[in-house]
């Protein structure tokens, strides 16, 4: 139904949280999932590798290995990400660089070795996992918001550049989602966030995963590119 059966999808940070839900959903849809992780592997998949997304050489190796060991990649989910929250004046330079390096430069490291192959083959679908914070900003998350907004600009540009080669690029912008990342937020802050979400709850990782599968799908989203799909319970429209 999704047209993802047998298609090779490469996911960064597929071992836990939203990434793990994406891997499980794509497994369910018959895709051949290859994913990277930093610390420890997660759900079963066709192919996995430990790879720090901030290392361009390792990511080029990961892409080359998937192509050699599994086959031609069709879809990519740019999911790996971190937070290092603080009010802007208090963000130490190393935390600024760490967040930009993981959340934005990591996307470059993943896609740069792969795009020529997708263009040559004339098909592909990229889904960037950005954030509602990249759309609206958030107090205490200047580094994260900058990186996540950067992902949107990159996705829109690759949507334009990739169109003539049959490569689509779209964004899922999740609202607050029940994973380790949100568990780390103090309870008081969580209550304040919940009060601003019309659906009055955080997203489940599977809800982000299905939106991702939709955009990856050549059947359902074959005419959608450069788009941002906000999955945020009505928090920001
Ligand atoms: P988690 O903290 O649960 O998982 C983060 C994932 O990113 C893990 O798989 C982690 O690997 C991986 N990762 C982090 N740094 C690196 C690195 N240097 N190299 C390789 N992998 C790395 O986060 P979520 O599942 O919540 O978030 C997934 C994505 O969704 C992120 O991009 C996040 O910004 C975004 N998002 C999350 C929201 C939320 O509320 N949870 C809301 C909006 C967007 P490892 O486990 O090995 O450390």
mmCIF file of C-alpha atoms and ligand atoms in Angstrom:
data_model
loop_
_atom_site.group_PDB
_atom_site.id
_atom_site.type_symbol
_atom_site.label_atom_id
_atom_site.label_comp_id
_atom_site.label_asym_id
_atom_site.label_seq_id
_atom_site.Cartn_x
_atom_site.Cartn_y
_atom_site.Cartn_z
ATOM 1 C CA UNK A 1 0.000 0.000 0.000
ATOM 2 C CA UNK A 2 2.831 2.424 0.806
ATOM 3 C CA UNK A 3 4.983 1.148 -2.070
ATOM 4 C CA UNK A 4 7.928 0.753 0.300
ATOM 5 C CA UNK A 5 8.032 -3.045 0.108
ATOM 6 C CA UNK A 6 11.608 -4.111 -0.724
ATOM 7 C CA UNK A 7 12.853 -0.521 -0.814
ATOM 8 C CA UNK A 8 16.093 0.198 1.062
ATOM 9 C CA UNK A 9 15.705 2.946 3.647
ATOM 10 C CA UNK A 10 18.687 4.341 5.582
ATOM 11 C CA UNK A 11 17.863 5.776 9.025
ATOM 12 C CA UNK A 12 20.273 7.625 11.323
ATOM 13 C CA UNK A 13 19.826 7.040 15.055
ATOM 14 C CA UNK A 14 17.485 4.087 14.552
ATOM 15 C CA UNK A 15 18.232 2.413 17.872
ATOM 16 C CA UNK A 16 15.840 4.232 20.209
ATOM 17 C CA UNK A 17 13.102 6.835 20.534
ATOM 18 C CA UNK A 18 11.574 8.185 17.339
ATOM 19 C CA UNK A 19 14.246 6.501 15.215
ATOM 20 C CA UNK A 20 13.415 3.059 16.626
ATOM 21 C CA UNK A 21 9.698 3.633 15.974
ATOM 22 C CA UNK A 22 10.540 4.608 12.379
ATOM 23 C CA UNK A 23 12.615 1.435 11.942
ATOM 24 C CA UNK A 24 9.785 -0.722 13.322
ATOM 25 C CA UNK A 25 7.150 0.950 11.144
ATOM 26 C CA UNK A 26 9.266 0.592 8.013
ATOM 27 C CA UNK A 27 9.954 -3.075 8.875
ATOM 28 C CA UNK A 28 6.190 -3.537 9.100
ATOM 29 C CA UNK A 29 5.787 -1.987 5.632
ATOM 30 C CA UNK A 30 8.249 -4.467 4.136
ATOM 31 C CA UNK A 31 11.103 -1.996 3.625
ATOM 32 C CA UNK A 32 14.708 -3.185 3.975
ATOM 33 C CA UNK A 33 15.904 -0.960 6.783
ATOM 34 C CA UNK A 34 19.537 -0.039 7.381
ATOM 35 C CA UNK A 35 20.260 2.109 10.415
ATOM 36 C CA UNK A 36 23.136 3.610 12.352
ATOM 37 C CA UNK A 37 23.422 4.110 16.089
ATOM 38 C CA UNK A 38 25.981 5.789 18.310
ATOM 39 C CA UNK A 39 25.853 3.818 21.592
ATOM 40 C CA UNK A 40 24.099 0.454 21.246
ATOM 41 C CA UNK A 41 21.890 -1.259 18.662
ATOM 42 C CA UNK A 42 18.091 -1.251 18.954
ATOM 43 C CA UNK A 43 15.333 -3.005 16.979
ATOM 44 C CA UNK A 44 16.038 -5.736 14.466
ATOM 45 C CA UNK A 45 16.696 -4.512 10.938
ATOM 46 C CA UNK A 46 18.271 -5.694 7.718
ATOM 47 C CA UNK A 47 21.564 -3.864 8.460
ATOM 48 C CA UNK A 48 23.010 -1.870 11.373
ATOM 49 C CA UNK A 49 26.296 -0.139 12.097
ATOM 50 C CA UNK A 50 27.760 1.914 14.910
ATOM 51 C CA UNK A 51 28.539 5.319 13.435
ATOM 52 C CA UNK A 52 28.919 8.766 14.930
ATOM 53 C CA UNK A 53 27.043 11.084 12.628
ATOM 54 C CA UNK A 54 29.504 13.918 13.286
ATOM 55 C CA UNK A 55 32.268 11.989 11.502
ATOM 56 C CA UNK A 56 32.083 12.548 7.723
ATOM 57 C CA UNK A 57 34.428 9.658 6.903
ATOM 58 C CA UNK A 58 32.468 7.159 8.989
ATOM 59 C CA UNK A 59 29.169 8.296 7.456
ATOM 60 C CA UNK A 60 30.611 7.973 3.930
ATOM 61 C CA UNK A 61 31.719 4.447 4.883
ATOM 62 C CA UNK A 62 28.263 3.641 6.258
ATOM 63 C CA UNK A 63 26.564 4.751 3.032
ATOM 64 C CA UNK A 64 29.063 2.791 0.905
ATOM 65 C CA UNK A 65 28.587 -0.323 3.043
ATOM 66 C CA UNK A 66 24.781 -0.224 2.818
ATOM 67 C CA UNK A 67 24.988 0.114 -0.958
ATOM 68 C CA UNK A 68 27.474 -2.775 -1.191
ATOM 69 C CA UNK A 69 25.885 -5.108 1.387
ATOM 70 C CA UNK A 70 22.152 -4.404 1.038
ATOM 71 C CA UNK A 71 21.712 -2.595 -2.278
ATOM 72 C CA UNK A 72 20.785 0.818 -3.689
ATOM 73 C CA UNK A 73 19.359 3.151 -1.069
ATOM 74 C CA UNK A 74 15.976 4.659 -1.971
ATOM 75 C CA UNK A 75 15.015 6.558 1.179
ATOM 76 C CA UNK A 76 16.868 8.370 3.932
ATOM 77 C CA UNK A 77 15.535 9.440 7.320
ATOM 78 C CA UNK A 78 17.720 12.097 8.936
ATOM 79 C CA UNK A 79 16.750 11.444 12.535
ATOM 80 C CA UNK A 80 19.792 11.458 14.863
ATOM 81 C CA UNK A 81 19.824 14.519 17.090
ATOM 82 C CA UNK A 82 20.702 15.904 20.515
ATOM 83 C CA UNK A 83 19.783 18.798 22.787
ATOM 84 C CA UNK A 84 22.019 20.879 25.046
ATOM 85 C CA UNK A 85 19.597 23.430 26.440
ATOM 86 C CA UNK A 86 20.390 26.774 27.996
ATOM 87 C CA UNK A 87 19.425 30.410 27.617
ATOM 88 C CA UNK A 88 21.477 31.854 24.778
ATOM 89 C CA UNK A 89 23.907 33.916 26.895
ATOM 90 C CA UNK A 90 24.703 30.769 28.906
ATOM 91 C CA UNK A 91 25.366 28.398 26.018
ATOM 92 C CA UNK A 92 29.041 27.448 26.156
ATOM 93 C CA UNK A 93 30.735 27.388 22.780
ATOM 94 C CA UNK A 94 31.228 23.608 22.968
ATOM 95 C CA UNK A 95 27.464 23.060 23.433
ATOM 96 C CA UNK A 96 26.687 25.367 20.510
ATOM 97 C CA UNK A 97 29.080 23.461 18.262
ATOM 98 C CA UNK A 98 27.975 20.025 19.521
ATOM 99 C CA UNK A 99 24.322 20.636 18.668
ATOM 100 C CA UNK A 100 25.042 22.167 15.254
ATOM 101 C CA UNK A 101 27.593 19.447 14.528
ATOM 102 C CA UNK A 102 25.225 16.586 15.342
ATOM 103 C CA UNK A 103 21.869 17.954 14.202
ATOM 104 C CA UNK A 104 22.939 19.852 11.076
ATOM 105 C CA UNK A 105 26.466 18.909 10.017
ATOM 106 C CA UNK A 106 25.503 15.273 10.612
ATOM 107 C CA UNK A 107 22.852 15.655 7.922
ATOM 108 C CA UNK A 108 25.476 16.931 5.487
ATOM 109 C CA UNK A 109 27.782 14.031 6.424
ATOM 110 C CA UNK A 110 25.006 11.531 5.683
ATOM 111 C CA UNK A 111 23.617 13.008 2.495
ATOM 112 C CA UNK A 112 26.691 14.370 0.761
ATOM 113 C CA UNK A 113 28.150 10.956 -0.188
ATOM 114 C CA UNK A 114 24.724 9.665 -1.202
ATOM 115 C CA UNK A 115 23.105 12.388 -3.315
ATOM 116 C CA UNK A 116 25.147 11.735 -6.499
ATOM 117 C CA UNK A 117 24.010 8.090 -6.383
ATOM 118 C CA UNK A 118 20.338 9.058 -5.942
ATOM 119 C CA UNK A 119 20.593 11.616 -8.758
ATOM 120 C CA UNK A 120 22.247 9.067 -11.041
ATOM 121 C CA UNK A 121 19.516 6.509 -10.348
ATOM 122 C CA UNK A 122 16.768 9.124 -10.767
ATOM 123 C CA UNK A 123 14.783 8.313 -7.641
ATOM 124 C CA UNK A 124 14.859 8.860 -3.919
ATOM 125 C CA UNK A 125 13.002 10.239 -0.951
ATOM 126 C CA UNK A 126 14.548 12.139 1.958
ATOM 127 C CA UNK A 127 12.759 12.838 5.226
ATOM 128 C CA UNK A 128 14.333 15.261 7.670
ATOM 129 C CA UNK A 129 13.222 14.974 11.298
ATOM 130 C CA UNK A 130 13.210 18.622 12.336
ATOM 131 C CA UNK A 131 11.091 19.968 15.204
ATOM 132 C CA UNK A 132 8.315 22.367 16.118
ATOM 133 C CA UNK A 133 11.160 24.240 17.822
ATOM 134 C CA UNK A 134 12.748 24.855 14.414
ATOM 135 C CA UNK A 135 9.470 26.379 13.235
ATOM 136 C CA UNK A 136 8.569 28.580 16.194
ATOM 137 C CA UNK A 137 11.738 28.869 18.346
ATOM 138 C CA UNK A 138 11.824 27.961 22.018
ATOM 139 C CA UNK A 139 13.249 29.603 25.093
ATOM 140 C CA UNK A 140 16.422 27.786 26.153
ATOM 141 C CA UNK A 141 16.938 26.022 22.831
ATOM 142 C CA UNK A 142 18.673 28.560 20.566
ATOM 143 C CA UNK A 143 21.292 26.061 19.364
ATOM 144 C CA UNK A 144 18.685 23.340 18.745
ATOM 145 C CA UNK A 145 16.222 25.731 17.056
ATOM 146 C CA UNK A 146 18.967 27.060 14.776
ATOM 147 C CA UNK A 147 19.960 23.539 13.719
ATOM 148 C CA UNK A 148 16.368 22.370 13.243
ATOM 149 C CA UNK A 149 15.442 25.489 11.212
ATOM 150 C CA UNK A 150 18.613 24.868 9.190
ATOM 151 C CA UNK A 151 17.335 21.386 8.352
ATOM 152 C CA UNK A 152 14.151 22.911 6.940
ATOM 153 C CA UNK A 153 16.136 25.277 4.693
ATOM 154 C CA UNK A 154 18.287 22.394 3.510
ATOM 155 C CA UNK A 155 15.292 20.151 2.820
ATOM 156 C CA UNK A 156 13.541 22.862 0.819
ATOM 157 C CA UNK A 157 16.702 23.469 -1.214
ATOM 158 C CA UNK A 158 17.223 19.757 -1.894
ATOM 159 C CA UNK A 159 13.541 19.555 -2.850
ATOM 160 C CA UNK A 160 14.249 22.148 -5.548
ATOM 161 C CA UNK A 161 17.630 20.780 -6.635
ATOM 162 C CA UNK A 162 16.534 17.132 -6.514
ATOM 163 C CA UNK A 163 13.254 17.487 -8.398
ATOM 164 C CA UNK A 164 14.780 17.144 -11.857
ATOM 165 C CA UNK A 165 16.455 13.929 -10.701
ATOM 166 C CA UNK A 166 13.300 12.420 -9.211
ATOM 167 C CA UNK A 167 14.488 12.921 -5.646
ATOM 168 C CA UNK A 168 11.983 14.351 -3.155
ATOM 169 C CA UNK A 169 12.960 16.023 0.146
ATOM 170 C CA UNK A 170 10.466 16.671 2.934
ATOM 171 C CA UNK A 171 10.413 17.461 6.625
ATOM 172 C CA UNK A 172 8.540 16.008 9.553
ATOM 173 C CA UNK A 173 8.424 18.585 12.346
ATOM 174 C CA UNK A 174 7.384 16.713 15.498
ATOM 175 C CA UNK A 175 6.035 18.415 18.555
ATOM 176 C CA UNK A 176 7.105 17.127 21.957
ATOM 177 C CA UNK A 177 7.234 13.331 21.743
ATOM 178 C CA UNK A 178 7.450 10.746 24.531
ATOM 179 C CA UNK A 179 11.099 9.655 24.283
ATOM 180 C CA UNK A 180 14.225 9.967 26.447
ATOM 181 C CA UNK A 181 14.677 13.494 25.044
ATOM 182 C CA UNK A 182 11.405 14.648 26.631
ATOM 183 C CA UNK A 183 11.881 12.565 29.785
ATOM 184 C CA UNK A 184 14.921 14.775 30.434
ATOM 185 C CA UNK A 185 12.697 17.905 30.709
ATOM 186 C CA UNK A 186 11.852 18.884 34.326
ATOM 187 C CA UNK A 187 8.202 18.105 35.313
ATOM 188 C CA UNK A 188 7.295 21.767 35.861
ATOM 189 C CA UNK A 189 8.450 22.701 32.374
ATOM 190 C CA UNK A 190 6.588 19.682 30.937
ATOM 191 C CA UNK A 191 3.350 20.918 32.543
ATOM 192 C CA UNK A 192 3.837 24.357 30.988
ATOM 193 C CA UNK A 193 4.449 22.788 27.577
ATOM 194 C CA UNK A 194 1.374 20.533 27.846
ATOM 195 C CA UNK A 195 -0.822 23.521 28.625
ATOM 196 C CA UNK A 196 0.115 24.968 25.219
ATOM 197 C CA UNK A 197 -0.708 21.807 23.242
ATOM 198 C CA UNK A 198 -4.363 21.783 22.091
ATOM 199 C CA UNK A 199 -4.468 17.937 22.071
ATOM 200 C CA UNK A 200 -3.164 18.053 25.695
ATOM 201 C CA UNK A 201 -0.649 15.252 25.339
ATOM 202 C CA UNK A 202 2.781 14.537 23.897
ATOM 203 C CA UNK A 203 3.082 12.610 20.627
ATOM 204 C CA UNK A 204 3.802 8.894 20.603
ATOM 205 C CA UNK A 205 6.923 7.941 18.602
ATOM 206 C CA UNK A 206 4.756 5.769 16.323
ATOM 207 C CA UNK A 207 2.741 8.842 15.314
ATOM 208 C CA UNK A 208 5.926 10.508 14.075
ATOM 209 C CA UNK A 209 6.948 7.269 12.377
ATOM 210 C CA UNK A 210 3.741 7.002 10.335
ATOM 211 C CA UNK A 211 4.087 10.604 9.145
ATOM 212 C CA UNK A 212 7.642 9.756 8.087
ATOM 213 C CA UNK A 213 6.499 6.622 6.238
ATOM 214 C CA UNK A 214 3.829 8.689 4.472
ATOM 215 C CA UNK A 215 6.392 11.189 3.154
ATOM 216 C CA UNK A 216 8.837 8.429 2.177
ATOM 217 C CA UNK A 217 6.110 6.654 0.209
ATOM 218 C CA UNK A 218 6.251 7.135 -3.563
ATOM 219 C CA UNK A 219 2.578 6.124 -3.696
ATOM 220 C CA UNK A 220 1.178 8.464 -1.066
ATOM 221 C CA UNK A 221 3.563 11.390 -1.355
ATOM 222 C CA UNK A 222 4.968 11.064 -4.873
ATOM 223 C CA UNK A 223 3.860 14.649 -5.677
ATOM 224 C CA UNK A 224 4.999 16.169 -2.368
ATOM 225 C CA UNK A 225 8.432 17.769 -2.104
ATOM 226 C CA UNK A 226 9.912 20.675 -0.140
ATOM 227 C CA UNK A 227 7.051 20.316 2.342
ATOM 228 C CA UNK A 228 7.001 20.506 6.143
ATOM 229 C CA UNK A 229 4.536 18.162 7.838
ATOM 230 C CA UNK A 230 3.922 19.425 11.375
ATOM 231 C CA UNK A 231 2.941 16.652 13.784
ATOM 232 C CA UNK A 232 2.485 18.661 16.946
ATOM 233 C CA UNK A 233 -1.024 18.244 18.359
ATOM 234 C CA UNK A 234 -1.949 21.721 17.151
ATOM 235 C CA UNK A 235 0.800 23.477 19.124
ATOM 236 C CA UNK A 236 1.963 25.494 16.114
ATOM 237 C CA UNK A 237 0.216 25.787 12.763
HETATM 238 P P1 LIG B 1 16.495 10.347 21.637
HETATM 239 O O1 LIG B 1 17.375 11.177 22.509
HETATM 240 O O2 LIG B 1 15.579 9.349 22.212
HETATM 241 O O3 LIG B 1 17.385 9.611 20.521
HETATM 242 C C1 LIG B 1 18.359 10.337 19.818
HETATM 243 C C2 LIG B 1 18.921 9.457 18.728
HETATM 244 O O4 LIG B 1 19.964 10.155 18.027
HETATM 245 C C3 LIG B 1 19.542 8.190 19.296
HETATM 246 O O5 LIG B 1 19.341 7.148 18.386
HETATM 247 C C4 LIG B 1 21.015 8.565 19.339
HETATM 248 O O6 LIG B 1 21.905 7.460 19.323
HETATM 249 C C5 LIG B 1 21.156 9.368 18.067
HETATM 250 N N1 LIG B 1 22.346 10.214 18.099
HETATM 251 C C6 LIG B 1 22.560 11.293 18.889
HETATM 252 N N2 LIG B 1 23.792 11.782 18.645
HETATM 253 C C7 LIG B 1 24.356 10.986 17.706
HETATM 254 C C8 LIG B 1 25.607 10.974 17.035
HETATM 255 N N3 LIG B 1 26.570 11.879 17.292
HETATM 256 N N4 LIG B 1 25.822 10.023 16.119
HETATM 257 C C9 LIG B 1 24.889 9.111 15.842
HETATM 258 N N5 LIG B 1 23.680 9.052 16.432
HETATM 259 C C10 LIG B 1 23.429 9.992 17.358
HETATM 260 O O7 LIG B 1 15.719 11.404 20.764
HETATM 261 P P2 LIG B 1 14.327 11.328 20.022
HETATM 262 O O8 LIG B 1 14.051 9.967 19.546
HETATM 263 O O9 LIG B 1 13.350 12.022 20.866
HETATM 264 O O10 LIG B 1 14.651 12.288 18.792
HETATM 265 C C11 LIG B 1 14.898 11.827 17.468
HETATM 266 C C12 LIG B 1 14.901 13.031 16.551
HETATM 267 O O11 LIG B 1 13.629 13.681 16.648
HETATM 268 C C13 LIG B 1 15.948 14.073 16.934
HETATM 269 O O12 LIG B 1 16.495 14.653 15.786
HETATM 270 C C14 LIG B 1 15.143 15.104 17.689
HETATM 271 O O13 LIG B 1 15.725 16.374 17.631
HETATM 272 C C15 LIG B 1 13.824 15.045 16.956
HETATM 273 N N6 LIG B 1 12.696 15.543 17.721
HETATM 274 C C16 LIG B 1 12.377 14.984 18.951
HETATM 275 C C17 LIG B 1 11.311 15.492 19.667
HETATM 276 C C18 LIG B 1 10.920 14.959 21.004
HETATM 277 O O14 LIG B 1 10.118 15.612 21.684
HETATM 278 N N7 LIG B 1 11.376 13.802 21.431
HETATM 279 C C19 LIG B 1 10.499 16.615 19.159
HETATM 280 C C20 LIG B 1 10.922 17.097 17.879
HETATM 281 C C21 LIG B 1 11.969 16.570 17.208
HETATM 282 P P3 LIG B 1 22.380 6.805 20.742
HETATM 283 O O15 LIG B 1 21.159 6.185 21.387
HETATM 284 O O16 LIG B 1 23.329 5.759 20.309
HETATM 285 O O17 LIG B 1 22.943 7.889 21.558
#
